[in-house]
Amino acid sequence: DIVMTQSPLSLPVTPGEPASISCRSSQSLLHGHGYNYLDWYLQKPGQPPQLLIYLGSYRASGVPDRFSGSGSGTDFTLKISKVEAEDVGVYYCMQALQTPLTFGGGTRVEIK
Amino acid sequence: QVQLQESGPGLVKPSQTLSLTCNVSGDSINSGGYYWSWIRQPAGRGLEWIGRISTSGSAIYNPSLKTRVTISLDTSKNQFSLKLTSVTAADTAVYYCARFVVVAAASRYFDSWGQGTKVAVSA
């Protein structure tokens, strides 16, 4: 199985300030098509996860442009340019390269 | 817009079979380009992919659960189901059904999730 490792576990943030979450995979997620099969999801309290970023850097429909994804191979980053109060929750990266699909342990973002 | 809704018992006894159904509305479960999936989340913990089934009925399971899990499709009712046998307390979790997009090489992600259903395994 591909192991996904996220850091930090917890991220206190000040509204208006930037935030960054790291995700590393135990093997490259770069497919022969040239796509990195890495997604980012946000799970707000009491809700199912919602898609933010797919293929490492493509914003999902309706996702604010303050969210951006970058990286390739085994190292990926999710950045929030200016955190808003509604961004609190747990962020998960997930590899979609092969089954079993696997998720990172999550990063809890909370407002200071 | 597609919507998914899980249903099933909230309490299952140890050693028995957990059975859940996901009702799909707003789109046909026969639509190509999707895998219909189950994911679970123990309280306060992360997400675990259980498995998925294609519109052709081909299923793939997480090896950690493979001997106990079956996912099936009922196109007449536009729903798919999960069965997990010989459950223990470790299977207590919120169970989500979700749609995984595989329309082309440039799409592999979960675009729709049910709200989740809590299942407790207890005598």
JSON list of C-alpha atoms in Angstrom, two decimals:
[
{"chain": "A", "resi": 1, "resn": "ASP", "atom": "CA", "xyz": [0.00, 0.00, 0.00]},
{"chain": "A", "resi": 2, "resn": "ILE", "atom": "CA", "xyz": [1.10, 3.60, -0.58]},
{"chain": "A", "resi": 3, "resn": "VAL", "atom": "CA", "xyz": [1.62, 5.34, 2.74]},
{"chain": "A", "resi": 4, "resn": "MET", "atom": "CA", "xyz": [0.60, 8.99, 2.93]},
{"chain": "A", "resi": 5, "resn": "THR", "atom": "CA", "xyz": [2.20, 11.20, 5.57]},
{"chain": "A", "resi": 6, "resn": "GLN", "atom": "CA", "xyz": [0.92, 14.66, 6.40]},
{"chain": "A", "resi": 7, "resn": "SER", "atom": "CA", "xyz": [2.41, 17.43, 8.47]},
{"chain": "A", "resi": 8, "resn": "PRO", "atom": "CA", "xyz": [1.73, 19.16, 10.70]},
{"chain": "A", "resi": 9, "resn": "LEU", "atom": "CA", "xyz": [-0.92, 17.29, 12.65]},
{"chain": "A", "resi": 10, "resn": "SER", "atom": "CA", "xyz": [-2.38, 20.54, 13.90]},
{"chain": "A", "resi": 11, "resn": "LEU", "atom": "CA", "xyz": [-2.15, 24.03, 12.48]},
{"chain": "A", "resi": 12, "resn": "PRO", "atom": "CA", "xyz": [-3.37, 27.05, 14.44]},
{"chain": "A", "resi": 13, "resn": "VAL", "atom": "CA", "xyz": [-3.85, 29.94, 12.04]},
{"chain": "A", "resi": 14, "resn": "THR", "atom": "CA", "xyz": [-4.69, 33.63, 12.21]},
{"chain": "A", "resi": 15, "resn": "PRO", "atom": "CA", "xyz": [-7.42, 34.83, 9.83]},
{"chain": "A", "resi": 16, "resn": "GLY", "atom": "CA", "xyz": [-5.91, 36.63, 6.89]},
{"chain": "A", "resi": 17, "resn": "GLU", "atom": "CA", "xyz": [-2.58, 34.86, 7.25]},
{"chain": "A", "resi": 18, "resn": "PRO", "atom": "CA", "xyz": [-1.30, 32.12, 4.92]},
{"chain": "A", "resi": 19, "resn": "ALA", "atom": "CA", "xyz": [-1.20, 28.42, 5.80]},
{"chain": "A", "resi": 20, "resn": "SER", "atom": "CA", "xyz": [0.60, 25.46, 4.31]},
{"chain": "A", "resi": 21, "resn": "ILE", "atom": "CA", "xyz": [0.16, 21.69, 4.68]},
{"chain": "A", "resi": 22, "resn": "SER", "atom": "CA", "xyz": [2.64, 19.08, 3.50]},
{"chain": "A", "resi": 23, "resn": "CYS", "atom": "CA", "xyz": [1.87, 15.61, 2.18]},
{"chain": "A", "resi": 24, "resn": "ARG", "atom": "CA", "xyz": [4.40, 12.95, 1.27]},
{"chain": "A", "resi": 25, "resn": "SER", "atom": "CA", "xyz": [3.78, 9.60, -0.36]},
{"chain": "A", "resi": 26, "resn": "SER", "atom": "CA", "xyz": [5.87, 6.43, 0.02]},
{"chain": "A", "resi": 27, "resn": "GLN", "atom": "CA", "xyz": [6.10, 6.13, -3.75]},
{"chain": "A", "resi": 28, "resn": "SER", "atom": "CA", "xyz": [5.75, 8.44, -6.69]},
{"chain": "A", "resi": 29, "resn": "LEU", "atom": "CA", "xyz": [2.21, 9.44, -7.62]},
{"chain": "A", "resi": 30, "resn": "LEU", "atom": "CA", "xyz": [3.26, 10.60, -11.08]},
{"chain": "A", "resi": 31, "resn": "HIS", "atom": "CA", "xyz": [1.43, 8.55, -13.68]},
{"chain": "A", "resi": 32, "resn": "GLY", "atom": "CA", "xyz": [2.70, 7.89, -17.19]},
{"chain": "A", "resi": 33, "resn": "HIS", "atom": "CA", "xyz": [0.05, 10.29, -18.50]},
{"chain": "A", "resi": 34, "resn": "GLY", "atom": "CA", "xyz": [1.93, 13.06, -16.73]},
{"chain": "A", "resi": 35, "resn": "TYR", "atom": "CA", "xyz": [-0.62, 13.55, -13.98]},
{"chain": "A", "resi": 36, "resn": "ASN", "atom": "CA", "xyz": [0.05, 13.32, -10.26]},
{"chain": "A", "resi": 37, "resn": "TYR", "atom": "CA", "xyz": [-2.79, 11.34, -8.73]},
{"chain": "A", "resi": 38, "resn": "LEU", "atom": "CA", "xyz": [-2.99, 13.30, -5.49]},
{"chain": "A", "resi": 39, "resn": "ASP", "atom": "CA", "xyz": [-6.17, 14.88, -4.14]},
{"chain": "A", "resi": 40, "resn": "TRP", "atom": "CA", "xyz": [-6.86, 17.19, -1.24]},
{"chain": "A", "resi": 41, "resn": "TYR", "atom": "CA", "xyz": [-10.08, 17.10, 0.78]},
{"chain": "A", "resi": 42, "resn": "LEU", "atom": "CA", "xyz": [-11.43, 19.24, 3.58]},
{"chain": "A", "resi": 43, "resn": "GLN", "atom": "CA", "xyz": [-13.68, 17.72, 6.20]},
{"chain": "A", "resi": 44, "resn": "LYS", "atom": "CA", "xyz": [-15.55, 20.40, 8.08]},
{"chain": "A", "resi": 45, "resn": "PRO", "atom": "CA", "xyz": [-16.99, 19.48, 11.49]},
{"chain": "A", "resi": 46, "resn": "GLY", "atom": "CA", "xyz": [-19.91, 17.09, 11.21]},
{"chain": "A", "resi": 47, "resn": "GLN", "atom": "CA", "xyz": [-19.66, 16.86, 7.43]},
{"chain": "A", "resi": 48, "resn": "PRO", "atom": "CA", "xyz": [-18.27, 14.42, 4.88]},
{"chain": "A", "resi": 49, "resn": "PRO", "atom": "CA", "xyz": [-15.02, 15.35, 3.15]},
{"chain": "A", "resi": 50, "resn": "GLN", "atom": "CA", "xyz": [-15.27, 17.74, 0.20]},
{"chain": "A", "resi": 51, "resn": "LEU", "atom": "CA", "xyz": [-12.91, 17.88, -2.74]},
{"chain": "A", "resi": 52, "resn": "LEU", "atom": "CA", "xyz": [-10.57, 20.87, -2.91]},
{"chain": "A", "resi": 53, "resn": "ILE", "atom": "CA", "xyz": [-7.78, 19.89, -5.29]},
{"chain": "A", "resi": 54, "resn": "TYR", "atom": "CA", "xyz": [-7.32, 16.98, -7.69]},
{"chain": "A", "resi": 55, "resn": "LEU", "atom": "CA", "xyz": [-4.35, 15.85, -9.77]},
{"chain": "A", "resi": 56, "resn": "GLY", "atom": "CA", "xyz": [-2.12, 17.69, -7.34]},
{"chain": "A", "resi": 57, "resn": "SER", "atom": "CA", "xyz": [-2.91, 21.20, -8.50]},
{"chain": "A", "resi": 58, "resn": "TYR", "atom": "CA", "xyz": [-6.33, 21.44, -10.16]},
{"chain": "A", "resi": 59, "resn": "ARG", "atom": "CA", "xyz": [-8.90, 23.32, -8.09]},
{"chain": "A", "resi": 60, "resn": "ALA", "atom": "CA", "xyz": [-12.29, 21.64, -7.95]},
{"chain": "A", "resi": 61, "resn": "SER", "atom": "CA", "xyz": [-15.35, 23.49, -9.14]},
{"chain": "A", "resi": 62, "resn": "GLY", "atom": "CA", "xyz": [-16.50, 26.15, -6.68]},
{"chain": "A", "resi": 63, "resn": "VAL", "atom": "CA", "xyz": [-13.32, 26.07, -4.59]},
{"chain": "A", "resi": 64, "resn": "PRO", "atom": "CA", "xyz": [-12.05, 29.58, -3.77]},
{"chain": "A", "resi": 65, "resn": "ASP", "atom": "CA", "xyz": [-8.82, 30.59, -5.46]},
{"chain": "A", "resi": 66, "resn": "ARG", "atom": "CA", "xyz": [-7.12, 31.14, -2.10]},
{"chain": "A", "resi": 67, "resn": "PHE", "atom": "CA", "xyz": [-6.59, 27.36, -2.15]},
{"chain": "A", "resi": 68, "resn": "SER", "atom": "CA", "xyz": [-3.75, 26.04, -4.29]},
{"chain": "A", "resi": 69, "resn": "GLY", "atom": "CA", "xyz": [-1.97, 22.74, -4.65]},
{"chain": "A", "resi": 70, "resn": "SER", "atom": "CA", "xyz": [1.55, 22.07, -5.83]},
{"chain": "A", "resi": 71, "resn": "GLY", "atom": "CA", "xyz": [4.17, 19.36, -5.97]},
{"chain": "A", "resi": 72, "resn": "SER", "atom": "CA", "xyz": [5.04, 16.28, -7.96]},
{"chain": "A", "resi": 73, "resn": "GLY", "atom": "CA", "xyz": [6.22, 12.74, -7.43]},
{"chain": "A", "resi": 74, "resn": "THR", "atom": "CA", "xyz": [6.23, 12.18, -3.70]},
{"chain": "A", "resi": 75, "resn": "ASP", "atom": "CA", "xyz": [6.07, 15.70, -2.20]},
{"chain": "A", "resi": 76, "resn": "PHE", "atom": "CA", "xyz": [2.96, 17.85, -2.28]},
{"chain": "A", "resi": 77, "resn": "THR", "atom": "CA", "xyz": [1.74, 21.03, -0.62]},
{"chain": "A", "resi": 78, "resn": "LEU", "atom": "CA", "xyz": [-1.64, 22.62, -0.06]},
{"chain": "A", "resi": 79, "resn": "LYS", "atom": "CA", "xyz": [-1.55, 26.35, 0.49]},
{"chain": "A", "resi": 80, "resn": "ILE", "atom": "CA", "xyz": [-4.21, 28.74, 1.68]},
{"chain": "A", "resi": 81, "resn": "SER", "atom": "CA", "xyz": [-3.20, 32.27, 0.75]},
{"chain": "A", "resi": 82, "resn": "LYS", "atom": "CA", "xyz": [-5.35, 34.01, 3.35]},
{"chain": "A", "resi": 83, "resn": "VAL", "atom": "CA", "xyz": [-7.14, 31.80, 5.84]},
{"chain": "A", "resi": 84, "resn": "GLU", "atom": "CA", "xyz": [-10.78, 32.53, 6.55]},
{"chain": "A", "resi": 85, "resn": "ALA", "atom": "CA", "xyz": [-12.84, 31.34, 9.51]},
{"chain": "A", "resi": 86, "resn": "GLU", "atom": "CA", "xyz": [-14.80, 28.94, 7.25]},
{"chain": "A", "resi": 87, "resn": "ASP", "atom": "CA", "xyz": [-11.59, 27.07, 6.39]},
{"chain": "A", "resi": 88, "resn": "VAL", "atom": "CA", "xyz": [-11.42, 25.31, 9.75]},
{"chain": "A", "resi": 89, "resn": "GLY", "atom": "CA", "xyz": [-11.57, 21.54, 9.69]},
{"chain": "A", "resi": 90, "resn": "VAL", "atom": "CA", "xyz": [-9.37, 18.57, 8.91]},
{"chain": "A", "resi": 91, "resn": "TYR", "atom": "CA", "xyz": [-7.49, 18.47, 5.64]},
{"chain": "A", "resi": 92, "resn": "TYR", "atom": "CA", "xyz": [-6.63, 15.13, 4.06]},
{"chain": "A", "resi": 93, "resn": "CYS", "atom": "CA", "xyz": [-4.46, 14.24, 1.13]},
{"chain": "A", "resi": 94, "resn": "MET", "atom": "CA", "xyz": [-5.30, 11.06, -0.75]},
{"chain": "A", "resi": 95, "resn": "GLN", "atom": "CA", "xyz": [-3.44, 9.10, -3.39]},
{"chain": "A", "resi": 96, "resn": "ALA", "atom": "CA", "xyz": [-5.55, 7.96, -6.32]},
{"chain": "A", "resi": 97, "resn": "LEU", "atom": "CA", "xyz": [-2.78, 6.20, -8.23]},
{"chain": "A", "resi": 98, "resn": "GLN", "atom": "CA", "xyz": [-3.55, 2.66, -7.16]},
{"chain": "A", "resi": 99, "resn": "THR", "atom": "CA", "xyz": [-5.83, 0.61, -4.98]},
{"chain": "A", "resi": 100, "resn": "PRO", "atom": "CA", "xyz": [-6.20, 0.52, -2.10]},
{"chain": "A", "resi": 101, "resn": "LEU", "atom": "CA", "xyz": [-6.71, 4.27, -2.18]},
{"chain": "A", "resi": 102, "resn": "THR", "atom": "CA", "xyz": [-5.04, 5.68, 0.92]},
{"chain": "A", "resi": 103, "resn": "PHE", "atom": "CA", "xyz": [-5.38, 8.89, 2.87]},
{"chain": "A", "resi": 104, "resn": "GLY", "atom": "CA", "xyz": [-2.98, 10.90, 4.96]},
{"chain": "A", "resi": 105, "resn": "GLY", "atom": "CA", "xyz": [-3.64, 11.09, 8.67]},
{"chain": "A", "resi": 106, "resn": "GLY", "atom": "CA", "xyz": [-5.11, 14.56, 8.40]},
{"chain": "A", "resi": 107, "resn": "THR", "atom": "CA", "xyz": [-4.14, 18.07, 9.45]},
{"chain": "A", "resi": 108, "resn": "ARG", "atom": "CA", "xyz": [-6.48, 19.92, 11.76]},
{"chain": "A", "resi": 109, "resn": "VAL", "atom": "CA", "xyz": [-6.68, 23.62, 10.96]},
{"chain": "A", "resi": 110, "resn": "GLU", "atom": "CA", "xyz": [-8.06, 25.81, 13.70]},
{"chain": "A", "resi": 111, "resn": "ILE", "atom": "CA", "xyz": [-8.32, 29.53, 14.24]},
{"chain": "A", "resi": 112, "resn": "LYS", "atom": "CA", "xyz": [-6.02, 31.01, 16.88]},
{"chain": "B", "resi": 1, "resn": "GLN", "atom": "CA", "xyz": [-26.64, 17.21, -9.11]},
{"chain": "B", "resi": 2, "resn": "VAL", "atom": "CA", "xyz": [-26.04, 13.72, -7.82]},
{"chain": "B", "resi": 3, "resn": "GLN", "atom": "CA", "xyz": [-26.89, 12.97, -4.20]},
{"chain": "B", "resi": 4, "resn": "LEU", "atom": "CA", "xyz": [-25.94, 9.92, -2.16]},
{"chain": "B", "resi": 5, "resn": "GLN", "atom": "CA", "xyz": [-27.63, 8.72, 1.02]},
{"chain": "B", "resi": 6, "resn": "GLU", "atom": "CA", "xyz": [-26.55, 5.84, 3.24]},
{"chain": "B", "resi": 7, "resn": "SER", "atom": "CA", "xyz": [-29.03, 3.73, 5.16]},
{"chain": "B", "resi": 8, "resn": "GLY", "atom": "CA", "xyz": [-28.86, 0.73, 7.45]},
{"chain": "B", "resi": 9, "resn": "PRO", "atom": "CA", "xyz": [-28.78, -0.38, 11.08]},
{"chain": "B", "resi": 10, "resn": "GLY", "atom": "CA", "xyz": [-26.90, 1.83, 13.49]},
{"chain": "B", "resi": 11, "resn": "LEU", "atom": "CA", "xyz": [-26.09, -1.08, 15.78]},
{"chain": "B", "resi": 12, "resn": "VAL", "atom": "CA", "xyz": [-24.72, -4.48, 14.87]},
{"chain": "B", "resi": 13, "resn": "LYS", "atom": "CA", "xyz": [-23.78, -7.30, 17.22]},
{"chain": "B", "resi": 14, "resn": "PRO", "atom": "CA", "xyz": [-20.25, -8.72, 17.22]},
{"chain": "B", "resi": 15, "resn": "SER", "atom": "CA", "xyz": [-19.71, -11.59, 14.75]},
{"chain": "B", "resi": 16, "resn": "GLN", "atom": "CA", "xyz": [-22.76, -10.55, 12.73]},
{"chain": "B", "resi": 17, "resn": "THR", "atom": "CA", "xyz": [-22.93, -8.93, 9.30]},
{"chain": "B", "resi": 18, "resn": "LEU", "atom": "CA", "xyz": [-23.03, -5.17, 8.76]},
{"chain": "B", "resi": 19, "resn": "SER", "atom": "CA", "xyz": [-25.25, -4.27, 5.80]},
{"chain": "B", "resi": 20, "resn": "LEU", "atom": "CA", "xyz": [-25.56, -0.76, 4.37]},
{"chain": "B", "resi": 21, "resn": "THR", "atom": "CA", "xyz": [-27.18, 0.65, 1.27]},
{"chain": "B", "resi": 22, "resn": "CYS", "atom": "CA", "xyz": [-26.36, 3.82, -0.63]},
{"chain": "B", "resi": 23, "resn": "ASN", "atom": "CA", "xyz": [-29.23, 5.34, -2.57]},
{"chain": "B", "resi": 24, "resn": "VAL", "atom": "CA", "xyz": [-28.16, 7.45, -5.54]},
{"chain": "B", "resi": 25, "resn": "SER", "atom": "CA", "xyz": [-30.38, 10.23, -6.88]},
{"chain": "B", "resi": 26, "resn": "GLY", "atom": "CA", "xyz": [-29.88, 12.85, -9.54]},
{"chain": "B", "resi": 27, "resn": "ASP", "atom": "CA", "xyz": [-27.94, 10.54, -11.85]},
{"chain": "B", "resi": 28, "resn": "SER", "atom": "CA", "xyz": [-28.07, 6.98, -13.06]},
{"chain": "B", "resi": 29, "resn": "ILE", "atom": "CA", "xyz": [-25.78, 4.55, -11.30]},
{"chain": "B", "resi": 30, "resn": "ASN", "atom": "CA", "xyz": [-25.21, 3.12, -14.79]},
{"chain": "B", "resi": 31, "resn": "SER", "atom": "CA", "xyz": [-23.54, 6.32, -15.96]},
{"chain": "B", "resi": 32, "resn": "GLY", "atom": "CA", "xyz": [-20.08, 5.55, -17.26]},
{"chain": "B", "resi": 33, "resn": "GLY", "atom": "CA", "xyz": [-16.95, 7.07, -15.81]},
{"chain": "B", "resi": 34, "resn": "TYR", "atom": "CA", "xyz": [-17.60, 6.42, -12.14]},
{"chain": "B", "resi": 35, "resn": "TYR", "atom": "CA", "xyz": [-16.74, 3.96, -9.42]},
{"chain": "B", "resi": 36, "resn": "TRP", "atom": "CA", "xyz": [-19.19, 3.66, -6.55]},
{"chain": "B", "resi": 37, "resn": "SER", "atom": "CA", "xyz": [-17.24, 3.45, -3.31]},
{"chain": "B", "resi": 38, "resn": "TRP", "atom": "CA", "xyz": [-17.39, 2.93, 0.44]},
{"chain": "B", "resi": 39, "resn": "ILE", "atom": "CA", "xyz": [-15.10, 4.69, 2.92]},
{"chain": "B", "resi": 40, "resn": "ARG", "atom": "CA", "xyz": [-15.21, 4.54, 6.70]},
{"chain": "B", "resi": 41, "resn": "GLN", "atom": "CA", "xyz": [-13.98, 6.72, 9.54]},
{"chain": "B", "resi": 42, "resn": "PRO", "atom": "CA", "xyz": [-13.70, 5.58, 13.15]},
{"chain": "B", "resi": 43, "resn": "ALA", "atom": "CA", "xyz": [-14.60, 8.30, 15.63]},
{"chain": "B", "resi": 44, "resn": "GLY", "atom": "CA", "xyz": [-11.90, 10.94, 15.85]},
{"chain": "B", "resi": 45, "resn": "ARG", "atom": "CA", "xyz": [-9.72, 9.16, 13.32]},
{"chain": "B", "resi": 46, "resn": "GLY", "atom": "CA", "xyz": [-8.82, 9.22, 9.66]},
{"chain": "B", "resi": 47, "resn": "LEU", "atom": "CA", "xyz": [-10.39, 7.83, 6.51]},
{"chain": "B", "resi": 48, "resn": "GLU", "atom": "CA", "xyz": [-10.12, 4.24, 5.31]},
{"chain": "B", "resi": 49, "resn": "TRP", "atom": "CA", "xyz": [-11.08, 3.19, 1.79]},
{"chain": "B", "resi": 50, "resn": "ILE", "atom": "CA", "xyz": [-13.13, -0.01, 1.91]},
{"chain": "B", "resi": 51, "resn": "GLY", "atom": "CA", "xyz": [-13.62, -0.69, -1.78]},
{"chain": "B", "resi": 52, "resn": "ARG", "atom": "CA", "xyz": [-15.45, 0.20, -4.94]},
{"chain": "B", "resi": 53, "resn": "ILE", "atom": "CA", "xyz": [-17.59, -1.23, -7.70]},
{"chain": "B", "resi": 54, "resn": "SER", "atom": "CA", "xyz": [-17.74, -0.22, -11.34]},
{"chain": "B", "resi": 55, "resn": "THR", "atom": "CA", "xyz": [-20.89, 0.12, -13.42]},
{"chain": "B", "resi": 56, "resn": "SER", "atom": "CA", "xyz": [-20.04, -3.26, -14.96]},
{"chain": "B", "resi": 57, "resn": "GLY", "atom": "CA", "xyz": [-20.20, -4.82, -11.52]},
{"chain": "B", "resi": 58, "resn": "SER", "atom": "CA", "xyz": [-16.48, -5.36, -11.09]},
{"chain": "B", "resi": 59, "resn": "ALA", "atom": "CA", "xyz": [-15.43, -4.80, -7.47]},
{"chain": "B", "resi": 60, "resn": "ILE", "atom": "CA", "xyz": [-12.08, -4.15, -5.83]},
{"chain": "B", "resi": 61, "resn": "TYR", "atom": "CA", "xyz": [-11.58, -4.26, -2.07]},
{"chain": "B", "resi": 62, "resn": "ASN", "atom": "CA", "xyz": [-9.04, -3.08, 0.45]},
{"chain": "B", "resi": 63, "resn": "PRO", "atom": "CA", "xyz": [-6.83, -6.12, 1.13]},
{"chain": "B", "resi": 64, "resn": "SER", "atom": "CA", "xyz": [-7.17, -5.41, 4.86]},
{"chain": "B", "resi": 65, "resn": "LEU", "atom": "CA", "xyz": [-10.90, -6.21, 4.61]},
{"chain": "B", "resi": 66, "resn": "LYS", "atom": "CA", "xyz": [-11.01, -8.33, 1.48]},
{"chain": "B", "resi": 67, "resn": "THR", "atom": "CA", "xyz": [-12.03, -11.60, 3.13]},
{"chain": "B", "resi": 68, "resn": "ARG", "atom": "CA", "xyz": [-15.02, -9.97, 4.86]},
{"chain": "B", "resi": 69, "resn": "VAL", "atom": "CA", "xyz": [-16.40, -7.38, 2.44]},
{"chain": "B", "resi": 70, "resn": "THR", "atom": "CA", "xyz": [-18.75, -7.47, -0.52]},
{"chain": "B", "resi": 71, "resn": "ILE", "atom": "CA", "xyz": [-19.94, -4.48, -2.53]},
{"chain": "B", "resi": 72, "resn": "SER", "atom": "CA", "xyz": [-22.80, -4.97, -4.94]},
{"chain": "B", "resi": 73, "resn": "LEU", "atom": "CA", "xyz": [-24.81, -2.91, -7.39]},
{"chain": "B", "resi": 74, "resn": "ASP", "atom": "CA", "xyz": [-28.60, -2.80, -7.86]},
{"chain": "B", "resi": 75, "resn": "THR", "atom": "CA", "xyz": [-29.21, -0.83, -11.02]},
{"chain": "B", "resi": 76, "resn": "SER", "atom": "CA", "xyz": [-32.99, -1.33, -10.85]},
{"chain": "B", "resi": 77, "resn": "LYS", "atom": "CA", "xyz": [-33.08, 0.60, -7.59]},
{"chain": "B", "resi": 78, "resn": "ASN", "atom": "CA", "xyz": [-30.19, 2.94, -8.47]},
{"chain": "B", "resi": 79, "resn": "GLN", "atom": "CA", "xyz": [-28.30, 1.94, -5.37]},
{"chain": "B", "resi": 80, "resn": "PHE", "atom": "CA", "xyz": [-25.26, 0.01, -4.23]},
{"chain": "B", "resi": 81, "resn": "SER", "atom": "CA", "xyz": [-24.59, -1.89, -1.05]},
{"chain": "B", "resi": 82, "resn": "LEU", "atom": "CA", "xyz": [-21.92, -2.90, 1.43]},
{"chain": "B", "resi": 83, "resn": "LYS", "atom": "CA", "xyz": [-21.78, -6.11, 3.42]},
{"chain": "B", "resi": 84, "resn": "LEU", "atom": "CA", "xyz": [-19.10, -6.65, 6.06]},
{"chain": "B", "resi": 85, "resn": "THR", "atom": "CA", "xyz": [-19.12, -10.01, 7.80]},
{"chain": "B", "resi": 86, "resn": "SER", "atom": "CA", "xyz": [-17.85, -11.13, 11.21]},
{"chain": "B", "resi": 87, "resn": "VAL", "atom": "CA", "xyz": [-17.76, -7.61, 12.60]},
{"chain": "B", "resi": 88, "resn": "THR", "atom": "CA", "xyz": [-15.93, -6.62, 15.76]},
{"chain": "B", "resi": 89, "resn": "ALA", "atom": "CA", "xyz": [-15.70, -3.42, 17.78]},
{"chain": "B", "resi": 90, "resn": "ALA", "atom": "CA", "xyz": [-12.90, -2.34, 15.45]},
{"chain": "B", "resi": 91, "resn": "ASP", "atom": "CA", "xyz": [-15.52, -1.95, 12.69]},
{"chain": "B", "resi": 92, "resn": "THR", "atom": "CA", "xyz": [-17.34, 0.76, 14.64]},
{"chain": "B", "resi": 93, "resn": "ALA", "atom": "CA", "xyz": [-17.20, 3.86, 12.45]},
{"chain": "B", "resi": 94, "resn": "VAL", "atom": "CA", "xyz": [-19.03, 6.34, 10.30]},
{"chain": "B", "resi": 95, "resn": "TYR", "atom": "CA", "xyz": [-19.52, 4.73, 6.92]},
{"chain": "B", "resi": 96, "resn": "TYR", "atom": "CA", "xyz": [-19.63, 6.94, 3.82]},
{"chain": "B", "resi": 97, "resn": "CYS", "atom": "CA", "xyz": [-20.65, 6.08, 0.31]},
{"chain": "B", "resi": 98, "resn": "ALA", "atom": "CA", "xyz": [-19.07, 8.19, -2.40]},
{"chain": "B", "resi": 99, "resn": "ARG", "atom": "CA", "xyz": [-18.74, 8.56, -6.15]},
{"chain": "B", "resi": 100, "resn": "PHE", "atom": "CA", "xyz": [-15.23, 8.32, -7.62]},
{"chain": "B", "resi": 101, "resn": "VAL", "atom": "CA", "xyz": [-14.71, 9.97, -10.96]},
{"chain": "B", "resi": 102, "resn": "VAL", "atom": "CA", "xyz": [-12.65, 8.15, -13.60]},
{"chain": "B", "resi": 103, "resn": "VAL", "atom": "CA", "xyz": [-14.02, 9.72, -16.75]},
{"chain": "B", "resi": 104, "resn": "ALA", "atom": "CA", "xyz": [-10.56, 10.13, -18.24]},
{"chain": "B", "resi": 105, "resn": "ALA", "atom": "CA", "xyz": [-6.91, 10.12, -17.25]},
{"chain": "B", "resi": 106, "resn": "ALA", "atom": "CA", "xyz": [-7.37, 13.68, -16.00]},
{"chain": "B", "resi": 107, "resn": "SER", "atom": "CA", "xyz": [-9.88, 12.75, -13.34]},
{"chain": "B", "resi": 108, "resn": "ARG", "atom": "CA", "xyz": [-9.48, 10.54, -10.33]},
{"chain": "B", "resi": 109, "resn": "TYR", "atom": "CA", "xyz": [-11.23, 11.94, -7.31]},
{"chain": "B", "resi": 110, "resn": "PHE", "atom": "CA", "xyz": [-14.30, 11.66, -5.10]},
{"chain": "B", "resi": 111, "resn": "ASP", "atom": "CA", "xyz": [-16.73, 14.33, -6.25]},
{"chain": "B", "resi": 112, "resn": "SER", "atom": "CA", "xyz": [-19.81, 13.39, -4.20]},
{"chain": "B", "resi": 113, "resn": "TRP", "atom": "CA", "xyz": [-20.22, 11.90, -0.73]},
{"chain": "B", "resi": 114, "resn": "GLY", "atom": "CA", "xyz": [-23.16, 10.80, 1.36]},
{"chain": "B", "resi": 115, "resn": "GLN", "atom": "CA", "xyz": [-23.60, 12.40, 4.78]},
{"chain": "B", "resi": 116, "resn": "GLY", "atom": "CA", "xyz": [-22.38, 9.22, 6.44]},
{"chain": "B", "resi": 117, "resn": "THR", "atom": "CA", "xyz": [-24.05, 6.77, 8.77]},
{"chain": "B", "resi": 118, "resn": "LYS", "atom": "CA", "xyz": [-22.78, 5.78, 12.20]},
{"chain": "B", "resi": 119, "resn": "VAL", "atom": "CA", "xyz": [-22.50, 2.09, 12.85]},
{"chain": "B", "resi": 120, "resn": "ALA", "atom": "CA", "xyz": [-21.64, 0.76, 16.27]},
{"chain": "B", "resi": 121, "resn": "VAL", "atom": "CA", "xyz": [-20.65, -2.85, 16.88]},
{"chain": "B", "resi": 122, "resn": "SER", "atom": "CA", "xyz": [-21.72, -3.84, 20.35]},
{"chain": "B", "resi": 123, "resn": "ALA", "atom": "CA", "xyz": [-23.52, -6.62, 22.15]}
]
